[in-house]
mmCIF file of C-alpha atoms in Angstrom:
data_model
loop_
_atom_site.group_PDB
_atom_site.id
_atom_site.type_symbol
_atom_site.label_atom_id
_atom_site.label_comp_id
_atom_site.label_asym_id
_atom_site.label_seq_id
_atom_site.Cartn_x
_atom_site.Cartn_y
_atom_site.Cartn_z
ATOM 1 C CA MET Q 1 98.966 74.984 118.849
ATOM 2 C CA LYS Q 2 96.373 74.817 116.137
ATOM 3 C CA ILE Q 3 95.482 77.060 113.364
ATOM 4 C CA SER Q 4 92.492 79.044 114.383
ATOM 5 C CA ALA Q 5 91.933 81.584 111.513
ATOM 6 C CA ILE Q 6 93.335 82.783 108.246
ATOM 7 C CA ARG Q 7 92.639 86.326 106.684
ATOM 8 C CA ALA Q 8 93.507 87.248 103.266
ATOM 9 C CA THR Q 9 93.258 90.990 102.492
ATOM 10 C CA PRO Q 10 93.704 92.358 98.948
ATOM 11 C CA VAL Q 11 95.743 95.497 98.851
ATOM 12 C CA ASN Q 12 97.037 97.937 96.291
ATOM 13 C CA ILE Q 13 100.831 99.367 96.704
ATOM 14 C CA PRO Q 14 101.562 102.190 94.661
ATOM 15 C CA LEU Q 15 104.706 103.461 93.197
ATOM 16 C CA GLU Q 16 105.408 107.140 93.436
ATOM 17 C CA ALA Q 17 105.119 107.538 89.717
ATOM 18 C CA PRO Q 18 104.311 105.037 87.001
ATOM 19 C CA TYR Q 19 107.022 103.377 85.082
ATOM 20 C CA LEU Q 20 107.395 102.346 81.656
ATOM 21 C CA TRP Q 21 108.112 98.781 80.578
ATOM 22 C CA SER Q 22 107.642 96.693 77.650
ATOM 23 C CA TYR Q 23 103.762 95.965 78.062
ATOM 24 C CA GLY Q 24 102.915 99.547 78.963
ATOM 25 C CA SER Q 25 102.855 101.779 82.224
ATOM 26 C CA LEU Q 26 102.836 100.444 85.728
ATOM 27 C CA ALA Q 27 101.464 102.542 88.410
ATOM 28 C CA GLY Q 28 101.598 100.083 91.325
ATOM 29 C CA PHE Q 29 101.112 96.379 92.318
ATOM 30 C CA SER Q 30 98.251 94.810 93.769
ATOM 31 C CA LYS Q 31 98.700 91.819 96.352
ATOM 32 C CA THR Q 32 97.201 89.779 98.797
ATOM 33 C CA ILE Q 33 98.587 90.159 102.425
ATOM 34 C CA VAL Q 34 98.068 86.787 104.493
ATOM 35 C CA GLU Q 35 97.360 86.553 108.293
ATOM 36 C CA VAL Q 36 97.525 82.882 109.793
ATOM 37 C CA GLU Q 37 96.450 82.821 113.311
ATOM 38 C CA THR Q 38 97.048 80.052 115.907
ATOM 39 C CA SER Q 39 95.264 79.016 119.246
ATOM 40 C CA ASP Q 40 98.511 80.403 121.013
ATOM 41 C CA GLY Q 41 98.066 84.018 119.657
ATOM 42 C CA ILE Q 42 100.631 83.711 117.244
ATOM 43 C CA VAL Q 43 99.907 85.183 113.791
ATOM 44 C CA GLY Q 44 102.015 84.237 110.719
ATOM 45 C CA LEU Q 45 102.381 86.954 107.998
ATOM 46 C CA GLY Q 46 102.250 86.144 104.353
ATOM 47 C CA GLU Q 47 102.018 87.760 100.894
ATOM 48 C CA GLY Q 48 100.546 86.694 97.622
ATOM 49 C CA PRO Q 49 101.273 87.878 94.273
ATOM 50 C CA SER Q 50 97.923 88.704 93.032
ATOM 51 C CA PRO Q 51 94.458 89.490 94.691
ATOM 52 C CA ALA Q 52 93.011 86.623 92.843
ATOM 53 C CA ASN Q 53 94.739 84.757 95.567
ATOM 54 C CA VAL Q 54 92.169 85.725 98.213
ATOM 55 C CA GLN Q 55 89.243 83.481 97.121
ATOM 56 C CA THR Q 56 91.552 80.553 96.785
ATOM 57 C CA ILE Q 57 93.102 81.164 100.255
ATOM 58 C CA THR Q 58 89.466 81.827 101.947
ATOM 59 C CA ASN Q 59 87.317 79.568 100.177
ATOM 60 C CA VAL Q 60 89.658 76.521 99.323
ATOM 61 C CA PHE Q 61 92.749 76.515 101.650
ATOM 62 C CA ALA Q 62 91.111 78.064 105.048
ATOM 63 C CA PRO Q 63 88.520 75.337 105.533
ATOM 64 C CA ARG Q 64 91.151 72.380 104.969
ATOM 65 C CA LEU Q 65 93.923 73.844 107.254
ATOM 66 C CA ILE Q 66 92.033 75.512 110.159
ATOM 67 C CA GLY Q 67 92.362 73.068 113.296
ATOM 68 C CA ARG Q 68 95.839 71.776 111.848
ATOM 69 C CA ASP Q 69 99.172 71.916 113.233
ATOM 70 C CA PRO Q 70 100.841 75.214 111.533
ATOM 71 C CA VAL Q 71 104.412 73.484 111.784
ATOM 72 C CA ASP Q 72 103.608 70.748 109.863
ATOM 73 C CA ILE Q 73 103.840 72.614 106.271
ATOM 74 C CA ALA Q 74 104.363 69.504 104.294
ATOM 75 C CA GLY Q 75 100.957 68.175 105.484
ATOM 76 C CA ALA Q 76 99.560 71.441 104.595
ATOM 77 C CA GLU Q 77 100.945 71.410 101.108
ATOM 78 C CA GLU Q 78 99.382 67.866 100.667
ATOM 79 C CA LEU Q 79 96.133 69.332 101.671
ATOM 80 C CA CYS Q 80 96.204 72.116 99.459
ATOM 81 C CA LEU Q 81 98.280 71.178 96.399
ATOM 82 C CA PRO Q 82 97.734 68.312 93.743
ATOM 83 C CA SER Q 83 101.165 66.641 93.133
ATOM 84 C CA TRP Q 84 103.397 68.644 90.797
ATOM 85 C CA ARG Q 85 106.869 68.526 89.566
ATOM 86 C CA GLY Q 86 107.864 71.592 87.983
ATOM 87 C CA ILE Q 87 106.547 73.398 84.862
ATOM 88 C CA TYR Q 88 104.073 71.397 82.974
ATOM 89 C CA THR Q 89 100.746 72.111 81.002
ATOM 90 C CA ASP Q 90 98.485 70.488 84.042
ATOM 91 C CA VAL Q 91 99.889 72.736 86.661
ATOM 92 C CA ASP Q 92 97.468 75.434 88.459
ATOM 93 C CA PHE Q 93 100.026 78.139 88.805
ATOM 94 C CA GLY Q 94 97.198 80.070 90.655
ATOM 95 C CA LEU Q 95 96.949 77.241 93.268
ATOM 96 C CA ILE Q 96 101.009 77.352 93.796
ATOM 97 C CA ARG Q 97 101.158 81.015 94.132
ATOM 98 C CA ALA Q 98 98.234 81.319 96.362
ATOM 99 C CA PHE Q 99 99.667 78.614 98.546
ATOM 100 C CA GLY Q 100 103.094 80.303 98.532
ATOM 101 C CA ALA Q 101 101.518 83.061 100.392
ATOM 102 C CA VAL Q 102 99.845 80.796 103.221
ATOM 103 C CA GLU Q 103 103.262 78.598 103.551
ATOM 104 C CA MET Q 104 105.242 81.852 104.133
ATOM 105 C CA ALA Q 105 102.892 82.683 106.910
ATOM 106 C CA LEU Q 106 103.547 79.261 108.404
ATOM 107 C CA TRP Q 107 107.119 79.521 108.275
ATOM 108 C CA ASP Q 108 106.983 82.924 110.039
ATOM 109 C CA ILE Q 109 104.661 80.958 112.775
ATOM 110 C CA ARG Q 110 107.329 78.302 113.157
ATOM 111 C CA ALA Q 111 110.424 80.818 113.643
ATOM 112 C CA LYS Q 112 108.073 83.066 116.171
ATOM 113 C CA ALA Q 113 107.002 79.981 118.104
ATOM 114 C CA TRP Q 114 110.709 79.040 118.445
ATOM 115 C CA GLY Q 115 111.747 82.854 119.200
ATOM 116 C CA ARG Q 116 114.282 82.760 116.473
ATOM 117 C CA PRO Q 117 114.762 84.990 113.308
ATOM 118 C CA LEU Q 118 113.881 83.109 110.122
ATOM 119 C CA TYR Q 119 117.270 82.641 108.882
ATOM 120 C CA ASP Q 120 118.036 80.460 111.781
ATOM 121 C CA LEU Q 121 115.569 78.016 110.329
ATOM 122 C CA PHE Q 122 117.468 77.886 107.309
ATOM 123 C CA GLY Q 123 120.830 77.194 108.977
ATOM 124 C CA GLY Q 124 121.754 80.616 110.351
ATOM 125 C CA ALA Q 125 123.044 83.686 108.598
ATOM 126 C CA HIS Q 126 126.061 83.646 106.244
ATOM 127 C CA ARG Q 127 125.801 87.388 105.850
ATOM 128 C CA LYS Q 128 123.571 90.160 107.888
ATOM 129 C CA GLU Q 129 124.419 92.909 105.334
ATOM 130 C CA ILE Q 130 121.921 92.295 102.186
ATOM 131 C CA ALA Q 131 122.738 93.793 98.621
ATOM 132 C CA PHE Q 132 119.920 95.155 96.410
ATOM 133 C CA THR Q 133 119.819 97.124 93.268
ATOM 134 C CA ASP Q 134 118.071 100.458 92.817
ATOM 135 C CA TYR Q 135 115.644 100.864 89.851
ATOM 136 C CA PHE Q 136 115.683 103.159 87.127
ATOM 137 C CA SER Q 137 113.153 103.463 84.105
ATOM 138 C CA PHE Q 138 111.475 106.227 82.079
ATOM 139 C CA ARG Q 139 108.471 107.615 84.131
ATOM 140 C CA GLU Q 140 105.393 109.296 83.729
ATOM 141 C CA LEU Q 141 104.864 112.587 85.956
ATOM 142 C CA GLN Q 142 102.532 112.178 89.224
ATOM 143 C CA ASN Q 143 102.273 114.426 92.111
ATOM 144 C CA GLY Q 144 105.499 115.980 91.234
ATOM 145 C CA LYS Q 145 107.330 112.711 91.257
ATOM 146 C CA GLY Q 146 108.970 110.790 88.253
ATOM 147 C CA GLY Q 147 108.784 112.516 84.744
ATOM 148 C CA GLU Q 148 112.008 111.099 83.426
ATOM 149 C CA THR Q 149 111.299 110.925 79.915
ATOM 150 C CA THR Q 150 114.629 111.266 78.476
ATOM 151 C CA PRO Q 151 118.170 109.531 78.941
ATOM 152 C CA GLU Q 152 119.649 112.747 80.696
ATOM 153 C CA ALA Q 153 116.793 112.679 83.396
ATOM 154 C CA VAL Q 154 117.256 109.181 83.995
ATOM 155 C CA LEU Q 155 120.830 109.908 84.941
ATOM 156 C CA ASP Q 156 119.955 112.781 86.942
ATOM 157 C CA TYR Q 157 117.614 110.587 88.927
ATOM 158 C CA CYS Q 158 120.303 107.905 89.343
ATOM 159 C CA LEU Q 159 123.112 110.458 90.142
ATOM 160 C CA GLY Q 160 120.496 111.799 92.842
ATOM 161 C CA GLN Q 161 120.130 108.101 94.321
ATOM 162 C CA ARG Q 162 123.839 107.881 94.498
ATOM 163 C CA GLU Q 163 124.232 111.028 96.384
ATOM 164 C CA GLN Q 164 121.031 110.422 98.632
ATOM 165 C CA PHE Q 165 121.561 106.775 99.421
ATOM 166 C CA GLY Q 166 124.898 105.767 98.477
ATOM 167 C CA THR Q 167 123.637 103.739 95.284
ATOM 168 C CA THR Q 168 126.307 102.158 93.055
ATOM 169 C CA MET Q 169 124.211 99.215 91.818
ATOM 170 C CA PHE Q 170 121.477 99.829 89.500
ATOM 171 C CA GLU Q 171 119.110 97.756 87.212
ATOM 172 C CA GLY Q 172 116.601 99.292 84.743
ATOM 173 C CA LYS Q 173 114.608 99.074 81.829
ATOM 174 C CA LEU Q 174 115.641 98.658 78.361
ATOM 175 C CA SER Q 175 112.247 97.933 76.738
ATOM 176 C CA THR Q 176 110.981 100.601 74.419
ATOM 177 C CA ALA Q 177 109.728 99.982 70.936
ATOM 178 C CA ASP Q 178 112.719 101.950 69.505
ATOM 179 C CA PRO Q 179 115.506 100.752 71.583
ATOM 180 C CA GLU Q 180 117.767 103.841 71.007
ATOM 181 C CA PRO Q 181 116.921 106.045 74.183
ATOM 182 C CA GLY Q 182 117.259 102.899 76.212
ATOM 183 C CA ILE Q 183 120.819 102.069 74.859
ATOM 184 C CA ARG Q 184 121.578 105.674 75.169
ATOM 185 C CA THR Q 185 120.558 105.793 78.630
ATOM 186 C CA VAL Q 186 122.636 102.876 79.766
ATOM 187 C CA GLU Q 187 125.529 104.640 77.851
ATOM 188 C CA ILE Q 188 125.490 107.737 79.763
ATOM 189 C CA LEU Q 189 124.895 105.937 82.982
ATOM 190 C CA ARG Q 190 128.109 103.970 82.391
ATOM 191 C CA ASP Q 191 129.801 107.122 81.644
ATOM 192 C CA ARG Q 192 128.832 109.029 84.590
ATOM 193 C CA LEU Q 193 128.331 106.355 87.181
ATOM 194 C CA GLY Q 194 132.076 104.877 86.262
ATOM 195 C CA ALA Q 195 133.436 101.455 85.588
ATOM 196 C CA THR Q 196 132.795 99.948 89.094
ATOM 197 C CA ALA Q 197 129.048 100.516 89.313
ATOM 198 C CA VAL Q 198 126.897 97.492 88.775
ATOM 199 C CA LEU Q 199 124.552 98.187 85.739
ATOM 200 C CA ARG Q 200 121.786 95.447 84.933
ATOM 201 C CA VAL Q 201 119.319 96.014 82.193
ATOM 202 C CA ASP Q 202 115.745 94.237 82.069
ATOM 203 C CA SER Q 203 113.736 93.996 78.650
ATOM 204 C CA ASN Q 204 110.906 92.180 79.640
ATOM 205 C CA LYS Q 205 110.951 90.026 76.435
ATOM 206 C CA ALA Q 206 110.403 93.137 74.410
ATOM 207 C CA TYR Q 207 112.560 92.244 71.528
ATOM 208 C CA SER Q 208 113.004 89.503 68.659
ATOM 209 C CA LEU Q 209 116.092 87.697 68.288
ATOM 210 C CA THR Q 210 117.014 89.977 65.341
ATOM 211 C CA GLU Q 211 116.569 93.183 67.297
ATOM 212 C CA ALA Q 212 118.236 91.823 70.204
ATOM 213 C CA ARG Q 213 121.381 90.989 68.050
ATOM 214 C CA ARG Q 214 121.468 94.499 67.068
ATOM 215 C CA ILE Q 215 121.089 95.871 70.638
ATOM 216 C CA VAL Q 216 123.907 93.519 72.060
ATOM 217 C CA ARG Q 217 126.657 95.160 69.774
ATOM 218 C CA ARG Q 218 125.912 98.292 71.565
ATOM 219 C CA LEU Q 219 125.704 96.976 74.809
ATOM 220 C CA GLU Q 220 128.913 94.754 74.781
ATOM 221 C CA PRO Q 221 131.510 97.353 75.589
ATOM 222 C CA LEU Q 222 129.347 98.959 78.447
ATOM 223 C CA ASN Q 223 130.232 96.111 81.088
ATOM 224 C CA ILE Q 224 126.807 95.114 81.548
ATOM 225 C CA ARG Q 225 126.463 92.728 84.749
ATOM 226 C CA CYS Q 226 123.324 91.006 83.550
ATOM 227 C CA TRP Q 227 120.502 91.352 80.815
ATOM 228 C CA GLU Q 228 117.201 90.088 82.014
ATOM 229 C CA ASP Q 229 114.695 88.576 79.508
ATOM 230 C CA PRO Q 230 116.007 90.114 76.234
ATOM 231 C CA VAL Q 231 113.955 87.683 74.178
ATOM 232 C CA ALA Q 232 110.956 85.829 74.698
ATOM 233 C CA THR Q 233 112.357 82.114 74.861
ATOM 234 C CA PHE Q 234 115.149 80.114 76.122
ATOM 235 C CA GLU Q 235 115.668 78.762 72.564
ATOM 236 C CA ASP Q 236 116.436 82.487 71.158
ATOM 237 C CA MET Q 237 118.367 83.265 74.359
ATOM 238 C CA ALA Q 238 120.849 80.260 73.426
ATOM 239 C CA LYS Q 239 121.046 81.909 70.000
ATOM 240 C CA LEU Q 240 121.895 85.189 71.305
ATOM 241 C CA ARG Q 241 124.621 83.793 73.428
ATOM 242 C CA GLN Q 242 126.582 83.298 70.249
ATOM 243 C CA HIS Q 243 126.781 86.983 69.899
ATOM 244 C CA THR Q 244 127.675 88.103 73.272
ATOM 245 C CA ALA Q 245 129.340 87.089 76.878
ATOM 246 C CA ILE Q 246 126.804 89.515 78.825
ATOM 247 C CA PRO Q 247 124.937 87.178 81.499
ATOM 248 C CA PHE Q 248 121.363 86.765 80.935
ATOM 249 C CA SER Q 249 118.652 86.264 83.668
ATOM 250 C CA VAL Q 250 114.948 85.247 83.361
ATOM 251 C CA HIS Q 251 112.020 85.046 85.675
ATOM 252 C CA THR Q 252 110.924 81.750 84.492
ATOM 253 C CA PRO Q 253 112.229 78.886 86.721
ATOM 254 C CA ASN Q 254 112.719 76.170 84.059
ATOM 255 C CA ILE Q 255 115.921 74.760 85.486
ATOM 256 C CA ARG Q 256 115.883 71.423 82.990
ATOM 257 C CA GLN Q 257 115.413 73.672 80.107
ATOM 258 C CA ALA Q 258 118.559 76.008 81.279
ATOM 259 C CA LEU Q 259 120.666 72.990 81.900
ATOM 260 C CA ALA Q 260 119.836 71.683 78.385
ATOM 261 C CA LEU Q 261 120.435 74.962 76.516
ATOM 262 C CA GLY Q 262 123.098 76.552 78.292
ATOM 263 C CA VAL Q 263 121.049 79.620 79.397
ATOM 264 C CA PRO Q 264 119.987 81.601 81.128
ATOM 265 C CA ASP Q 265 122.919 82.369 83.527
ATOM 266 C CA ALA Q 266 120.625 83.267 86.535
ATOM 267 C CA PHE Q 267 117.258 83.091 87.864
ATOM 268 C CA CYS Q 268 115.326 85.859 89.465
ATOM 269 C CA THR Q 269 111.945 84.854 90.985
ATOM 270 C CA ASP Q 270 109.718 85.396 94.019
ATOM 271 C CA VAL Q 271 108.875 82.794 96.517
ATOM 272 C CA ASN Q 272 105.550 82.070 95.413
ATOM 273 C CA VAL Q 273 106.324 81.013 91.976
ATOM 274 C CA HIS Q 274 107.703 77.966 93.534
ATOM 275 C CA GLY Q 275 105.110 77.268 96.146
ATOM 276 C CA GLY Q 276 106.673 78.564 99.116
ATOM 277 C CA ILE Q 277 109.939 79.097 101.046
ATOM 278 C CA GLY Q 278 110.655 75.258 101.134
ATOM 279 C CA ARG Q 279 110.668 74.825 97.377
ATOM 280 C CA ALA Q 280 112.261 77.944 96.669
ATOM 281 C CA LEU Q 281 115.178 76.850 99.061
ATOM 282 C CA ARG Q 282 115.481 73.506 97.029
ATOM 283 C CA PHE Q 283 115.274 75.608 93.669
ATOM 284 C CA ILE Q 284 118.242 77.798 95.020
ATOM 285 C CA GLY Q 285 120.111 74.701 96.086
ATOM 286 C CA ALA Q 286 119.745 73.248 92.822
ATOM 287 C CA CYS Q 287 120.984 76.548 91.181
ATOM 288 C CA GLU Q 288 124.143 76.315 93.263
ATOM 289 C CA GLN Q 289 124.717 72.666 92.091
ATOM 290 C CA LEU Q 290 124.630 73.704 88.580
ATOM 291 C CA GLY Q 291 126.287 76.967 88.739
ATOM 292 C CA LEU Q 292 123.521 79.281 87.958
ATOM 293 C CA ASP Q 293 123.097 82.479 90.004
ATOM 294 C CA PHE Q 294 119.652 83.401 91.677
ATOM 295 C CA TRP Q 295 118.334 86.427 93.353
ATOM 296 C CA CYS Q 296 115.045 87.752 94.335
ATOM 297 C CA TYR Q 297 112.389 89.799 92.577
ATOM 298 C CA SER Q 298 111.032 93.453 93.212
ATOM 299 C CA GLY Q 299 107.674 94.895 93.596
ATOM 300 C CA ASP Q 300 106.378 93.492 96.848
ATOM 301 C CA SER Q 301 105.616 94.714 100.138
ATOM 302 C CA GLY Q 302 107.797 94.458 102.975
ATOM 303 C CA ILE Q 303 106.741 91.131 104.097
ATOM 304 C CA ALA Q 304 107.710 89.355 100.924
ATOM 305 C CA SER Q 305 110.872 91.734 100.906
ATOM 306 C CA ALA Q 306 111.800 90.688 104.386
ATOM 307 C CA VAL Q 307 111.592 86.836 103.256
ATOM 308 C CA TYR Q 308 114.224 87.517 100.748
ATOM 309 C CA LEU Q 309 116.306 89.167 103.190
ATOM 310 C CA HIS Q 310 116.485 85.865 105.331
ATOM 311 C CA LEU Q 311 116.863 83.988 102.140
ATOM 312 C CA ALA Q 312 119.835 85.878 101.222
ATOM 313 C CA ALA Q 313 121.255 85.972 104.676
ATOM 314 C CA ALA Q 314 121.243 82.148 105.089
ATOM 315 C CA HIS Q 315 122.151 81.064 101.511
ATOM 316 C CA ALA Q 316 125.758 81.974 100.443
ATOM 317 C CA HIS Q 317 124.913 81.360 96.966
ATOM 318 C CA ILE Q 318 122.850 84.333 96.430
ATOM 319 C CA ARG Q 319 125.933 86.310 95.679
ATOM 320 C CA GLU Q 320 124.310 88.832 93.342
ATOM 321 C CA PRO Q 321 122.028 91.968 94.531
ATOM 322 C CA SER Q 322 118.462 91.168 94.503
ATOM 323 C CA GLN Q 323 116.120 93.674 92.745
ATOM 324 C CA SER Q 324 114.586 96.558 94.517
ATOM 325 C CA LEU Q 325 111.722 99.115 93.859
ATOM 326 C CA PHE Q 326 112.157 100.255 97.395
ATOM 327 C CA HIS Q 327 113.282 104.027 96.706
ATOM 328 C CA MET Q 328 110.134 104.254 94.443
ATOM 329 C CA GLN Q 329 107.564 102.742 96.866
ATOM 330 C CA PRO Q 330 105.950 105.721 99.078
ATOM 331 C CA LEU Q 331 104.021 103.429 101.407
ATOM 332 C CA ASP Q 332 103.991 99.881 102.797
ATOM 333 C CA VAL Q 333 101.770 97.516 105.128
ATOM 334 C CA ILE Q 334 104.527 96.903 107.550
ATOM 335 C CA ALA Q 335 105.535 99.376 110.429
ATOM 336 C CA GLU Q 336 109.019 99.122 109.379
ATOM 337 C CA GLY Q 337 108.497 100.098 105.989
ATOM 338 C CA PRO Q 338 109.286 100.822 103.052
ATOM 339 C CA PHE Q 339 112.505 99.646 103.404
ATOM 340 C CA ARG Q 340 115.197 102.014 102.376
ATOM 341 C CA PRO Q 341 118.612 100.596 101.266
ATOM 342 C CA ARG Q 342 121.747 102.655 101.982
ATOM 343 C CA ASN Q 343 125.116 101.995 100.324
ATOM 344 C CA ASN Q 344 123.287 99.440 98.468
ATOM 345 C CA VAL Q 345 122.406 97.068 101.480
ATOM 346 C CA LEU Q 346 119.746 96.569 104.107
ATOM 347 C CA THR Q 347 120.306 94.813 107.371
ATOM 348 C CA VAL Q 348 118.231 91.492 107.847
ATOM 349 C CA PRO Q 349 115.951 91.869 110.678
ATOM 350 C CA GLU Q 350 116.368 90.167 113.844
ATOM 351 C CA ALA Q 351 113.191 89.848 115.575
ATOM 352 C CA PRO Q 352 111.532 86.381 115.687
ATOM 353 C CA GLY Q 353 109.945 85.102 112.595
ATOM 354 C CA ILE Q 354 110.381 87.291 109.348
ATOM 355 C CA GLY Q 355 111.140 90.423 111.615
ATOM 356 C CA VAL Q 356 108.549 92.696 110.451
ATOM 357 C CA THR Q 357 105.179 94.087 112.097
ATOM 358 C CA LEU Q 358 101.702 94.272 110.089
ATOM 359 C CA ASP Q 359 100.553 97.780 110.449
ATOM 360 C CA HIS Q 360 96.903 97.592 110.544
ATOM 361 C CA ASP Q 361 96.307 101.270 109.723
ATOM 362 C CA LYS Q 362 98.531 101.018 106.855
ATOM 363 C CA LEU Q 363 96.751 97.634 105.760
ATOM 364 C CA ALA Q 364 93.478 99.285 105.924
ATOM 365 C CA PHE Q 365 94.428 102.191 103.695
ATOM 366 C CA CYS Q 366 95.842 99.938 101.050
ATOM 367 C CA HIS Q 367 92.674 97.850 101.241
ATOM 368 C CA ARG Q 368 90.627 100.742 100.825
ATOM 369 C CA ALA Q 369 92.855 101.695 97.731
ATOM 370 C CA PHE Q 370 92.047 98.394 96.201
ATOM 371 C CA VAL Q 371 88.267 98.642 96.926
ATOM 372 C CA GLU Q 372 87.842 101.905 95.575
ATOM 373 C CA ASN Q 373 90.024 101.781 92.667
ATOM 374 C CA GLY Q 374 90.412 97.965 91.797
ATOM 375 C CA PRO Q 375 93.714 96.520 90.950
ATOM 376 C CA PHE Q 376 96.596 98.004 89.427
ATOM 377 C CA ASN Q 377 96.620 97.282 85.683
ATOM 378 C CA LYS Q 378 100.147 96.200 84.928
ATOM 379 C CA PHE Q 379 99.521 96.027 81.165
ATOM 380 C CA HIS Q 380 97.900 99.541 80.765
ATOM 381 C CA ASP Q 381 99.126 101.042 77.415
ATOM 382 C CA PRO Q 382 99.299 104.692 77.720
ATOM 383 C CA ASP Q 383 99.252 104.940 73.899
ATOM 384 C CA ARG Q 384 96.395 102.770 73.302
ATOM 385 C CA PRO Q 385 94.305 102.513 76.368
ATOM 386 C CA GLY Q 386 91.997 99.173 76.343
ATOM 387 C CA ARG Q 387 94.286 97.346 74.166
ATOM 388 C CA PHE Q 388 97.054 95.106 75.190
ATOM 389 C CA ARG Q 389 100.391 95.324 73.631
ATOM 390 C CA ARG Q 390 101.833 92.104 71.596
ATOM 391 C CA LEU Q 391 105.499 91.461 71.894
ATOM 392 C CA PRO Q 392 108.129 91.665 70.522
ATOM 393 C CA LEU Q 393 107.880 95.286 70.216
ATOM 394 C CA ALA Q 394 110.884 95.390 67.776
#
């Protein structure tokens, strides 16, 4: 079996309504969908975090990989990536993330060739029901969806999610320039959802250490499960630790700095930031040895999300729910999607490979949306279009 073709397609995956975060307003996600085809007719699926991955995959990786054994993932990495060992200034993160998309597809091929679900290649399933949080934020109104501009409106949205889907695990934004509306939102959510509901907040590095110290005094009594990126650096986070026992999480996978400073308590990443599934598995294992929690990212198509399901199924150390925007995503590129958790969980796919099927009509629709509209601008500031926000906001 040899690699016979590699296709990389840029797509737009919209949200039902734009949500507000520290950098502005986010209406959806632009991704790269990867198909790696073999001489035996097996097609592996992967996903890259940026449409910029298309050129790298098509022009750099494909000529090096076509004709090679798709099971030889280590050999593929040696051909595509220069030697690297973590986070340094000489690392090309664009190459790493693009290879992660191809590597994901190679794992899918390997599992399909052996007729096994992906989690079996990781050692088998520790669990089959995988927990996710539901997301909340202030949102703009779009086509009758969203429009939650007050804490009370966000509360009504979350109560609706609990009523419709049985959600009792939530994560949401606390990242406005004036933190008071966000704090008030969390206060009334705790009051109405009850003491047993999981509440996590994400500030996307919106606040200075001084402001974060003020905010944490209000959050401390609310039994917050985790505060993600309250400040910009691990050093400031270590200083903030002196004022609270609330756990912190980050997206930056700098495990050495975490060990040196004692923060964060958890990492939330996608597979691509590590350069693929293999390196992500090793990172999770390192977190386990150090007593640091790990969960998975949100805002992906059903392809990457299915990989997260398999990781959480196989790795007992993923004890906390991963992030999810599933209920805010109206469409997907997979036939089985968008995923819709109920009672906080999804069942891991059992079909060979990552267990999902690419829907070529949906792929074409999302690709047309990218071609006609360009990529989503995740840094769009509705208050000052054309300018980028600078953090901290307060």
